């Protein structure tokens, strides 16, 4: 079977998905409210999965799945496989205890509104009155003190009056102390009542937290997942050895786990699998209707690593062609402070989790007697100019240039589509803040609430064979900034050619003409991203020279 994390759908999966979309189109004209609601939810954005499997007689079967739940909490719809674990049965353990937690939520909200809030408001009202009375008397004392001081300084007071003023000062201090003491005494019953009410609320919330954690623990321990060997394991057991330790919400509810579990339960052997996005993108994600996507790594990698045991997977799950590929960067300039490197597509800028050799490691080997550091980064799939420095001083200076936007970068890319036909301005600026998709790294998403500012200026150069050539000038340096700004419907809505994360996966192009880094054993014929760091300019503060470099376009 194909690797669900690295694949191009075979014709059987594509044909099955086309058949499914035709069925969905027909459902739009149904007179059943459930069908109409189903179509409406799909159009709002959902992942749909297809699995081709064979039974013991060699007969081929097709299974379909949708990710997650439907509507207000359902796993079932005619023609789609059910969940791996149906914990949403109305009379089941999960829903029964979930209702109890919901009851606790309502009880807590009611207690806060009808018990705690009136006590808190009454306490605050009385405290404000006491504070106001004490404040007013403090002002009386202050004015009286100023008057006594003025009479003393003017020499208008005899010994008897001075003695009277001392007694007055003592009386005012004592009276202020009595006021404070009386205020505390009057507030004490309310303060005790408020403290008891807050303690009771805290106990209610602690019980809710404990019950919720116990329910989650039950769910993850009861959620049993099969593999091709016929073995079963809980989600808790699967995630125990991962950095997450605890399964994230929704683990096991994506398309691939549902499809594989359904095939195993029927005694069928999975042959090929694919997942397609249907409808609009959700939550700032860059998804395109009808495009296939790899399974998410945050939730699905641990689950599928277990479920695929016993199957022959091509390429294997631990396969990474980049780890075995030979890359040949080119040093195009070097001085005592820095060097400028032309990085090939597919090569990491700095070491990652795998075994692939990064540019940083390549440079360290090339300059064994010098302290060399990559001063900024390019995406793994992006080719072009990158600066590495020699020594800590040059590194800090160069990083400062990039941080203060005094190093000017120019990228050239090919985008899918004709910008003129699409009515996109020839020149413009894109401002879309970005944040990581934590459960599907390294993907990024548009995030207006918590995202970091990302700004890109652009200018189209022309159109050829349905593709638009564009120049990008990024003013910030966020991860995948140009790729998301190009592909997102909130940006240009035109993915970069060959973008395996955000683009039209079925139209990725080969880089057989990438002659700038040709080598018999290189990843020359691997699909590549049509994004190239073409020009780099800066004035280096140490020698005060202006530098300008460019790299020939490799696609």
Coordinates of C-alpha atoms in Angstrom, one line a residue:
X1 CA 0.0 0.0 0.0
X2 CA 1.1 3.6 -0.5
X3 CA 2.5 5.6 2.3
X4 CA -0.3 7.9 3.6
X5 CA 2.2 10.6 4.4
X6 CA 4.1 10.6 1.1
X7 CA 2.1 9.7 -2.0
X8 CA 0.3 10.6 -5.2
X9 CA -3.1 9.0 -5.4
X10 CA -3.4 6.1 -7.9
X11 CA -6.2 6.2 -10.5
X12 CA -8.4 3.9 -8.5
X13 CA -8.5 6.4 -5.6
X14 CA -9.0 9.3 -7.9
X15 CA -11.8 7.6 -9.7
X16 CA -13.4 6.7 -6.4
X17 CA -13.2 10.3 -5.2
X18 CA -14.7 11.5 -8.5
X19 CA -17.6 9.1 -7.9
X20 CA -18.0 10.3 -4.4
X21 CA -18.2 14.0 -5.5
X22 CA -20.9 13.0 -8.0
X23 CA -22.9 11.4 -5.3
X24 CA -22.5 14.5 -3.1
X25 CA -23.6 16.7 -6.0
X26 CA -26.8 14.6 -6.3
X27 CA -27.4 14.8 -2.6
X28 CA -27.7 18.6 -2.9
X29 CA -31.0 18.1 -4.6
X30 CA -32.3 15.7 -2.0
X31 CA -35.6 16.4 -0.2
X32 CA -34.2 15.0 3.1
X33 CA -33.0 17.5 5.6
X34 CA -30.2 15.2 6.8
X35 CA -28.7 15.0 3.3
X36 CA -28.9 18.8 2.9
X37 CA -27.3 19.3 6.3
X38 CA -24.6 16.8 5.3
X39 CA -23.8 18.6 2.1
X40 CA -23.8 22.0 3.8
X41 CA -21.2 20.7 6.4
X42 CA -19.0 19.3 3.7
X43 CA -19.0 22.5 1.8
X44 CA -17.9 24.4 5.0
X45 CA -14.7 22.3 4.7
X46 CA -13.9 18.6 5.5
X47 CA -11.4 15.9 4.7
X48 CA -12.7 12.9 2.8
X49 CA -10.8 9.7 2.5
X50 CA -10.9 6.8 0.1
X51 CA -9.4 3.3 0.6
X52 CA -9.2 0.6 -2.0
X53 CA -9.0 -2.9 -0.4
X54 CA -9.2 -6.6 -1.5
X55 CA -11.0 -9.4 0.2
X56 CA -9.7 -13.0 0.5
X57 CA -11.0 -13.8 -3.0
X58 CA -9.1 -10.9 -4.6
X59 CA -12.3 -8.9 -5.2
X60 CA -11.7 -5.2 -4.9
X61 CA -13.8 -2.9 -2.6
X62 CA -13.9 0.8 -2.0
X63 CA -14.4 2.4 1.4
X64 CA -15.1 6.1 2.2
X65 CA -14.7 8.1 5.3
X66 CA -15.1 11.7 6.5
X67 CA -12.8 13.2 9.2
X68 CA -14.1 13.9 12.7
X69 CA -17.7 14.2 13.5
X70 CA -20.8 15.5 11.8
X71 CA -22.9 18.4 13.1
X72 CA -23.6 18.3 16.8
X73 CA -21.7 15.0 17.4
X74 CA -22.3 12.1 15.0
X75 CA -20.0 9.6 13.4
X76 CA -22.4 7.9 11.0
X77 CA -23.7 8.7 7.6
X78 CA -24.9 6.3 4.9
X79 CA -22.1 5.2 2.5
X80 CA -19.2 6.1 4.9
X81 CA -17.4 3.9 7.4
X82 CA -18.2 4.4 11.0
X83 CA -15.7 5.5 13.8
X84 CA -12.9 3.4 15.1
X85 CA -14.6 3.7 18.5
X86 CA -18.2 5.0 18.8
X87 CA -18.0 6.7 22.1
X88 CA -20.9 9.0 21.2
X89 CA -23.8 6.6 21.8
X90 CA -26.4 8.5 23.7
X91 CA -26.7 5.9 26.5
X92 CA -23.0 5.0 26.5
X93 CA -20.4 5.7 29.3
X94 CA -18.8 8.7 27.6
X95 CA -22.1 10.6 26.8
X96 CA -23.5 9.8 30.2
X97 CA -20.5 11.2 32.0
X98 CA -20.2 14.0 29.5
X99 CA -23.7 15.0 30.4
X100 CA -22.7 14.9 34.1
X101 CA -19.8 17.3 33.3
X102 CA -22.1 19.5 31.4
X103 CA -24.4 19.5 34.4
X104 CA -21.5 20.6 36.5
X105 CA -20.7 23.4 34.1
X106 CA -24.3 24.7 34.4
X107 CA -24.2 24.3 38.2
X108 CA -20.9 26.2 38.4
X109 CA -22.2 29.0 36.1
X110 CA -25.4 29.2 38.2
X111 CA -23.5 29.3 41.5
X112 CA -21.2 32.1 40.2
X113 CA -24.2 34.1 39.0
X114 CA -26.7 33.6 41.9
X115 CA -24.5 33.0 44.9
X116 CA -20.9 34.2 44.5
X117 CA -21.6 37.3 42.4
X118 CA -24.1 38.9 44.8
X119 CA -21.8 38.3 47.8
X120 CA -18.8 39.7 45.9
X121 CA -20.9 42.7 44.8
X122 CA -22.1 43.4 48.3
X123 CA -18.6 43.1 49.7
X124 CA -17.3 45.4 47.1
X125 CA -20.1 47.9 47.7
X126 CA -19.5 48.1 51.4
X127 CA -15.7 48.2 51.0
X128 CA -16.0 51.1 48.6
X129 CA -18.2 53.0 51.1
X130 CA -15.7 52.3 53.9
X131 CA -12.8 53.3 51.7
X132 CA -14.7 56.5 50.8
X133 CA -15.4 57.4 54.4
X134 CA -11.8 56.7 55.4
X135 CA -10.5 58.6 52.5
X136 CA -12.7 61.6 53.4
X137 CA -11.4 61.6 57.0
X138 CA -7.8 61.3 55.8
X139 CA -8.4 64.5 53.8
X140 CA -9.8 66.2 56.9
X141 CA -6.6 65.1 58.8
X142 CA -4.4 66.3 56.0
X143 CA -6.0 69.8 55.9
X144 CA -5.9 70.0 59.7
X145 CA -2.2 69.1 59.7
X146 CA -1.5 71.8 57.1
X147 CA -3.3 74.4 59.2
X148 CA -1.4 73.5 62.3
X149 CA 1.9 73.6 60.4
X150 CA 1.1 77.1 59.0
X151 CA 0.3 78.5 62.4
X152 CA 3.5 77.1 63.9
X153 CA 5.6 78.4 61.1
X154 CA 4.0 81.9 61.3
X155 CA 4.7 82.0 65.1
X156 CA 1.0 82.5 65.9
X157 CA 0.7 79.7 68.5
X158 CA 1.5 80.0 72.2
X159 CA 2.4 77.0 74.4
X160 CA -1.2 76.3 75.3
X161 CA -2.3 76.2 71.7
X162 CA 0.6 74.0 70.7
X163 CA -0.4 71.6 73.4
X164 CA -4.0 71.7 72.0
X165 CA -2.7 71.1 68.5
X166 CA -0.7 68.0 69.7
X167 CA -3.9 66.6 71.3
X168 CA -5.8 67.3 68.1
X169 CA -3.3 65.5 66.0
X170 CA -3.4 62.5 68.4
X171 CA -7.1 62.5 68.4
X172 CA -7.3 62.5 64.6
X173 CA -4.8 59.6 64.3
X174 CA -6.8 57.6 66.9
X175 CA -10.0 58.4 65.1
X176 CA -8.6 57.3 61.8
X177 CA -7.4 54.0 63.4
X178 CA -10.9 53.5 64.9
X179 CA -12.5 54.1 61.5
X180 CA -10.2 51.5 59.9
X181 CA -10.9 49.0 62.7
X182 CA -14.7 49.6 62.4
X183 CA -14.5 49.1 58.6
X184 CA -12.7 45.8 59.0
X185 CA -15.2 44.6 61.7
X186 CA -18.1 45.5 59.5
X187 CA -16.6 43.8 56.4
X188 CA -15.4 40.7 58.3
X189 CA -18.7 38.7 58.1
X190 CA -19.0 39.5 54.3
X191 CA -15.2 38.7 53.8
X192 CA -15.7 35.3 55.5
X193 CA -18.8 34.6 53.5
X194 CA -17.0 35.6 50.3
X195 CA -14.0 33.4 51.1
X196 CA -16.3 30.4 51.8
X197 CA -18.2 30.9 48.6
X198 CA -14.9 31.2 46.6
X199 CA -13.6 28.0 48.3
X200 CA -16.8 26.2 47.4
X201 CA -16.5 27.3 43.8
X202 CA -12.9 26.2 43.6
X203 CA -13.9 22.8 45.0
X204 CA -16.7 22.5 42.3
X205 CA -14.2 23.4 39.6
X206 CA -11.6 20.9 40.9
X207 CA -14.2 18.1 40.9
X208 CA -15.1 19.0 37.3
X209 CA -11.5 19.0 36.3
X210 CA -10.9 15.6 37.9
X211 CA -14.0 14.1 36.4
X212 CA -13.1 15.5 32.9
X213 CA -9.5 14.1 33.2
X214 CA -10.9 10.7 34.3
X215 CA -13.3 10.7 31.3
X216 CA -10.5 11.6 28.9
X217 CA -8.4 8.8 30.4
X218 CA -11.2 6.3 30.0
X219 CA -11.7 7.4 26.4
X220 CA -8.0 7.0 25.5
X221 CA -7.7 3.7 27.3
X222 CA -10.9 2.3 25.7
X223 CA -10.2 3.6 22.2
X224 CA -8.7 0.4 20.8
X225 CA -7.0 0.5 17.4
X226 CA -6.1 -2.5 15.2
X227 CA -3.2 -3.2 12.9
X228 CA -2.8 -5.6 9.9
X229 CA -1.5 -8.3 12.2
X230 CA -4.8 -8.4 14.1
X231 CA -3.4 -6.9 17.2
X232 CA -5.1 -4.1 19.2
X233 CA -3.7 -1.3 21.2
X234 CA -5.2 1.7 23.0
X235 CA -4.6 5.3 22.1
X236 CA -3.0 5.7 25.5
X237 CA -0.6 3.0 24.7
X238 CA 0.2 4.3 21.3
X239 CA 1.0 7.8 22.4
X240 CA 2.8 6.8 25.7
X241 CA 6.2 6.6 23.9
X242 CA 5.7 9.9 21.9
X243 CA 6.8 13.4 23.0
X244 CA 3.1 14.2 23.4
X245 CA 2.6 11.4 25.9
X246 CA -1.2 12.0 25.9
X247 CA -3.3 11.7 22.7
X248 CA -4.4 15.1 21.4
X249 CA -8.1 15.8 21.0
X250 CA -9.5 14.0 17.9
X251 CA -6.8 11.4 17.6
X252 CA -8.0 8.3 15.8
X253 CA -10.9 10.2 14.2
X254 CA -9.2 11.2 10.9
X255 CA -10.1 9.5 7.7
X256 CA -7.1 7.1 7.5
X257 CA -7.6 5.4 10.9
X258 CA -11.3 5.0 10.2
X259 CA -10.7 3.4 6.8
X260 CA -8.0 1.0 8.0
X261 CA -10.0 -0.1 11.0
X262 CA -13.0 -0.7 8.8
X263 CA -10.9 -2.8 6.3
X264 CA -9.3 -4.9 9.1
X265 CA -12.7 -5.6 10.7
X266 CA -14.0 -6.9 7.4
X267 CA -10.9 -9.0 6.8
X268 CA -9.8 -7.0 3.8
X269 CA -6.3 -6.1 2.7
X270 CA -5.7 -2.4 2.1
X271 CA -4.2 -1.7 -1.4
X272 CA -4.2 2.2 -1.7
X273 CA -5.4 5.1 0.3
X274 CA -5.9 8.9 -0.3
X275 CA -7.4 11.9 1.5
X276 CA -8.9 14.8 -0.3
X277 CA -10.1 18.2 0.9
X278 CA -13.7 19.0 0.1
X279 CA -15.2 22.6 0.4
X280 CA -13.7 25.8 1.8
X281 CA -10.6 26.1 3.9
X282 CA -11.1 26.3 7.7
X283 CA -9.5 28.2 10.5
X284 CA -6.8 30.0 8.3
X285 CA -5.6 26.7 6.9
X286 CA -4.5 26.6 3.2
X287 CA -6.6 23.8 1.7
X288 CA -7.9 23.6 -1.8
X289 CA -11.1 21.9 -2.8
X290 CA -10.5 18.5 -4.6
X291 CA -6.7 18.4 -3.7
X292 CA -5.2 15.3 -2.0
X293 CA -3.2 15.8 1.2
X294 CA -1.0 13.6 3.4
X295 CA -2.2 12.4 6.7
X296 CA -1.6 14.9 9.5
X297 CA 1.5 14.1 11.6
X298 CA 0.5 15.3 15.0
X299 CA -2.5 13.1 15.5
X300 CA -2.1 10.5 12.7
X301 CA 1.6 9.6 12.6
X302 CA 1.7 7.6 15.9
X303 CA -1.7 6.0 15.2
X304 CA -0.9 5.0 11.6
X305 CA 2.6 3.8 12.5
X306 CA 0.8 1.2 14.7
X307 CA -2.1 0.5 12.3
X308 CA 0.2 -0.1 9.3
X309 CA 2.3 -2.7 11.0
X310 CA 1.9 -6.0 9.1
X311 CA 1.4 -4.2 5.7
X312 CA 4.0 -3.6 3.0
X313 CA 4.2 0.1 2.6
X314 CA 5.9 1.9 -0.3
X315 CA 7.8 4.0 0.4
X316 CA 8.3 2.8 4.1
X317 CA 7.1 5.1 6.8
X318 CA 10.7 6.0 7.8
X319 CA 11.6 6.7 4.2
X320 CA 13.0 10.1 3.3
X321 CA 14.6 10.5 -0.1
X322 CA 16.1 13.7 1.1
X323 CA 18.2 11.9 3.7
X324 CA 19.9 9.8 1.0
X325 CA 20.1 12.4 -1.7
X326 CA 23.4 14.0 -2.5
X327 CA 23.2 17.8 -2.7
X328 CA 25.9 20.1 -4.1
X329 CA 25.6 23.7 -2.9
X330 CA 27.8 26.2 -4.6
X331 CA 29.9 28.9 -2.9
X332 CA 29.4 31.9 -5.1
X333 CA 31.3 34.5 -2.9
X334 CA 33.6 34.3 0.1
X335 CA 35.6 36.9 2.2
X336 CA 37.0 36.9 5.8
X337 CA 33.5 37.6 7.3
X338 CA 31.0 35.6 5.4
X339 CA 30.3 33.4 2.4
X340 CA 27.2 33.4 0.1
X341 CA 25.9 29.9 -0.9
X342 CA 23.5 28.8 -3.7
X343 CA 21.4 26.2 -1.9
X344 CA 19.6 23.5 -4.0
X345 CA 16.0 22.7 -3.5
X346 CA 15.4 19.8 -1.0
X347 CA 18.3 20.6 1.2
X348 CA 17.7 21.7 4.8
X349 CA 19.3 25.0 5.9
X350 CA 20.0 23.7 9.5
X351 CA 19.9 20.2 11.0
X352 CA 16.5 18.6 11.4
X353 CA 15.2 15.6 13.2
X354 CA 16.1 13.1 10.4
X355 CA 19.4 12.0 8.9
X356 CA 19.4 14.4 6.0
X357 CA 22.6 16.5 5.7
X358 CA 21.9 20.2 6.1
X359 CA 23.7 23.2 4.6
X360 CA 25.0 24.0 8.1
X361 CA 26.6 20.6 8.4
X362 CA 27.9 20.8 4.8
X363 CA 29.6 24.1 5.5
X364 CA 31.1 22.8 8.8
X365 CA 32.7 20.0 6.9
X366 CA 33.9 22.4 4.2
X367 CA 35.4 24.8 6.7
X368 CA 36.6 22.6 9.5
X369 CA 38.9 25.2 11.0
X370 CA 36.5 28.1 11.0
X371 CA 33.4 28.8 13.1
X372 CA 30.7 28.9 10.4
X373 CA 27.0 29.6 11.0
X374 CA 24.0 30.0 8.6
X375 CA 22.8 33.5 9.4
X376 CA 19.2 33.0 8.1
X377 CA 17.2 30.2 6.6
X378 CA 15.5 29.1 3.4
X379 CA 12.7 26.5 3.4
X380 CA 13.9 23.0 2.6
X381 CA 12.1 23.1 -0.7
X382 CA 13.3 26.6 -1.7
X383 CA 16.5 27.0 -3.6
X384 CA 18.8 30.0 -3.9
X385 CA 21.0 32.4 -2.0
X386 CA 21.8 32.1 1.7
X387 CA 24.5 33.7 3.8
X388 CA 26.8 32.0 6.3
X389 CA 29.2 33.8 8.5
X390 CA 32.7 33.2 10.0
X391 CA 33.0 34.0 13.7
X392 CA 30.6 35.3 16.3
X393 CA 30.9 39.0 15.5
X394 CA 30.1 38.6 11.8
X395 CA 27.2 36.3 12.8
X396 CA 25.6 38.9 15.1
X397 CA 26.1 41.7 12.6
X398 CA 24.5 39.7 9.8
X399 CA 21.6 38.6 12.0
X400 CA 21.0 42.2 12.9
X401 CA 20.9 43.1 9.2
X402 CA 18.1 40.6 8.6
X403 CA 16.3 41.5 11.8
X404 CA 16.2 45.2 11.0
X405 CA 15.3 44.6 7.3
X406 CA 18.5 46.0 6.0
X407 CA 19.2 42.9 4.0
X408 CA 17.0 42.9 0.9
X409 CA 15.8 39.6 -0.5
X410 CA 14.2 39.0 -3.9
X411 CA 12.5 35.7 -4.8
X412 CA 11.2 34.5 -8.1
X413 CA 8.4 32.0 -8.3
X414 CA 5.9 30.4 -10.7
X415 CA 2.3 30.4 -9.5
X416 CA -0.5 28.1 -10.7
X417 CA -3.0 30.2 -12.8
X418 CA -3.3 33.4 -14.8
X419 CA -3.3 36.4 -12.5
X420 CA -4.8 38.6 -15.2
X421 CA -7.7 36.2 -15.8
X422 CA -8.2 35.9 -12.0
X423 CA -8.3 39.7 -11.7
X424 CA -5.4 40.0 -9.4
X425 CA -3.5 43.4 -9.3
X426 CA -0.1 43.2 -11.0
X427 CA 1.6 44.8 -8.0
X428 CA 0.6 44.8 -4.3
X429 CA 1.3 43.9 -0.7
X430 CA 0.0 40.9 1.3
X431 CA -0.3 41.2 5.1
X432 CA -1.4 38.0 6.6
X433 CA -0.2 37.0 10.1
X434 CA 1.0 33.4 10.4
X435 CA 1.2 30.7 13.1
X436 CA 2.2 27.1 13.1
X437 CA -0.4 24.3 12.7
X438 CA 0.9 22.5 15.8
X439 CA -0.8 19.1 15.0
X440 CA 0.4 19.1 11.4
X441 CA 3.9 20.6 11.3
X442 CA 5.5 22.1 9.4
X443 CA 2.3 23.5 7.9
X444 CA 1.5 27.2 8.8
X445 CA -1.9 28.9 8.9
X446 CA -3.3 32.4 8.7
X447 CA -4.0 33.5 12.3
X448 CA -5.3 36.9 13.0
X449 CA -5.6 36.3 16.7
X450 CA -2.2 34.8 17.7
X451 CA -0.2 34.9 14.5
X452 CA 3.0 36.8 14.0
X453 CA 3.1 39.7 11.5
X454 CA 4.0 38.6 7.9
X455 CA 4.3 41.1 5.1
X456 CA 5.2 40.5 1.4
X457 CA 5.4 42.9 -1.6
X458 CA 4.9 41.3 -5.0
X459 CA 4.9 42.1 -8.7
X460 CA 3.8 39.8 -11.5
X461 CA 6.1 39.6 -14.6
X462 CA 4.0 37.7 -17.0
X463 CA 2.0 34.6 -17.8
X464 CA 3.0 31.5 -19.8
X465 CA 1.2 28.2 -20.3
X466 CA -1.3 28.8 -17.5
X467 CA 1.4 29.9 -14.9
X468 CA 2.2 33.3 -13.7
X469 CA 5.8 34.4 -13.1
X470 CA 6.1 36.6 -9.9
X471 CA 8.7 38.5 -7.9
X472 CA 8.4 38.5 -4.2
X473 CA 10.0 40.9 -1.7
X474 CA 9.4 39.6 1.8
X475 CA 9.5 42.3 4.5
X476 CA 9.4 39.7 7.2
X477 CA 10.9 36.2 7.4
X478 CA 8.2 33.9 8.7
X479 CA 8.3 30.2 8.1
X480 CA 6.6 29.4 4.7
X481 CA 5.5 33.0 4.4
X482 CA 5.7 33.3 0.6
X483 CA 4.1 29.8 0.1
X484 CA 1.1 30.7 2.4
X485 CA 0.7 34.2 1.1
X486 CA 0.6 32.8 -2.5
X487 CA -1.7 29.9 -1.8
X488 CA -4.2 31.3 0.7
X489 CA -7.5 32.6 -0.6
X490 CA -6.9 35.6 1.7
X491 CA -3.7 36.2 -0.2
X492 CA -3.2 35.6 -3.9
X493 CA -5.1 32.3 -4.0
X494 CA -2.5 31.0 -6.5
X495 CA -0.2 28.3 -5.0
X496 CA 3.4 28.1 -6.0
X497 CA 4.0 25.4 -8.7
X498 CA 5.3 22.2 -7.0
X499 CA 4.2 23.1 -3.5
X500 CA 3.7 19.8 -1.8
X501 CA 2.1 21.4 1.3
X502 CA -0.2 24.1 0.0
X503 CA -0.5 23.6 -3.7
X504 CA -2.0 21.7 -6.5
X505 CA -0.4 18.4 -5.7
X506 CA -1.4 16.7 -8.9
X507 CA 0.5 19.4 -10.9
X508 CA 3.9 19.3 -9.3
X509 CA 6.6 19.7 -11.8
X510 CA 9.9 17.9 -12.3
X511 CA 13.1 19.8 -12.0
X512 CA 14.9 17.8 -14.7
X513 CA 16.0 21.1 -16.2
X514 CA 17.6 22.2 -12.9
X515 CA 21.0 22.3 -14.3
X516 CA 22.6 24.5 -11.7
X517 CA 23.0 21.7 -9.3
X518 CA 23.1 18.6 -11.6
X519 CA 24.8 15.5 -10.3
X520 CA 24.3 11.8 -11.3
X521 CA 23.1 10.9 -7.8
X522 CA 21.3 14.1 -6.9
X523 CA 17.5 14.5 -6.3
X524 CA 17.4 16.0 -9.8
X525 CA 14.2 14.3 -11.0
X526 CA 12.3 14.8 -7.7
X527 CA 9.3 17.1 -7.9
X528 CA 10.4 20.5 -6.7
X529 CA 9.0 23.8 -5.5
X530 CA 9.2 26.7 -8.1
X531 CA 10.5 29.2 -5.5
X532 CA 14.0 30.6 -5.8
X533 CA 15.9 33.2 -3.7
X534 CA 17.2 35.0 -6.7
X535 CA 18.8 38.2 -5.3
X536 CA 20.4 39.3 -2.0
X537 CA 21.6 42.8 -1.2
X538 CA 23.0 44.5 1.9
X539 CA 25.6 46.9 3.2
X540 CA 27.9 45.1 5.6
X541 CA 28.7 47.4 8.6
X542 CA 32.1 46.0 9.4
X543 CA 33.8 46.8 6.0
X544 CA 31.0 49.3 4.9
X545 CA 30.8 47.8 1.5
X546 CA 27.6 47.3 -0.4
X547 CA 27.1 43.7 -1.7
X548 CA 24.7 42.4 -4.3
X549 CA 24.4 38.8 -5.4
X550 CA 22.1 36.9 -7.7
X551 CA 21.6 33.2 -8.6
X552 CA 20.4 31.9 -12.0
X553 CA 16.8 30.6 -12.0
X554 CA 17.0 26.8 -11.9
X555 CA 13.5 26.1 -13.2

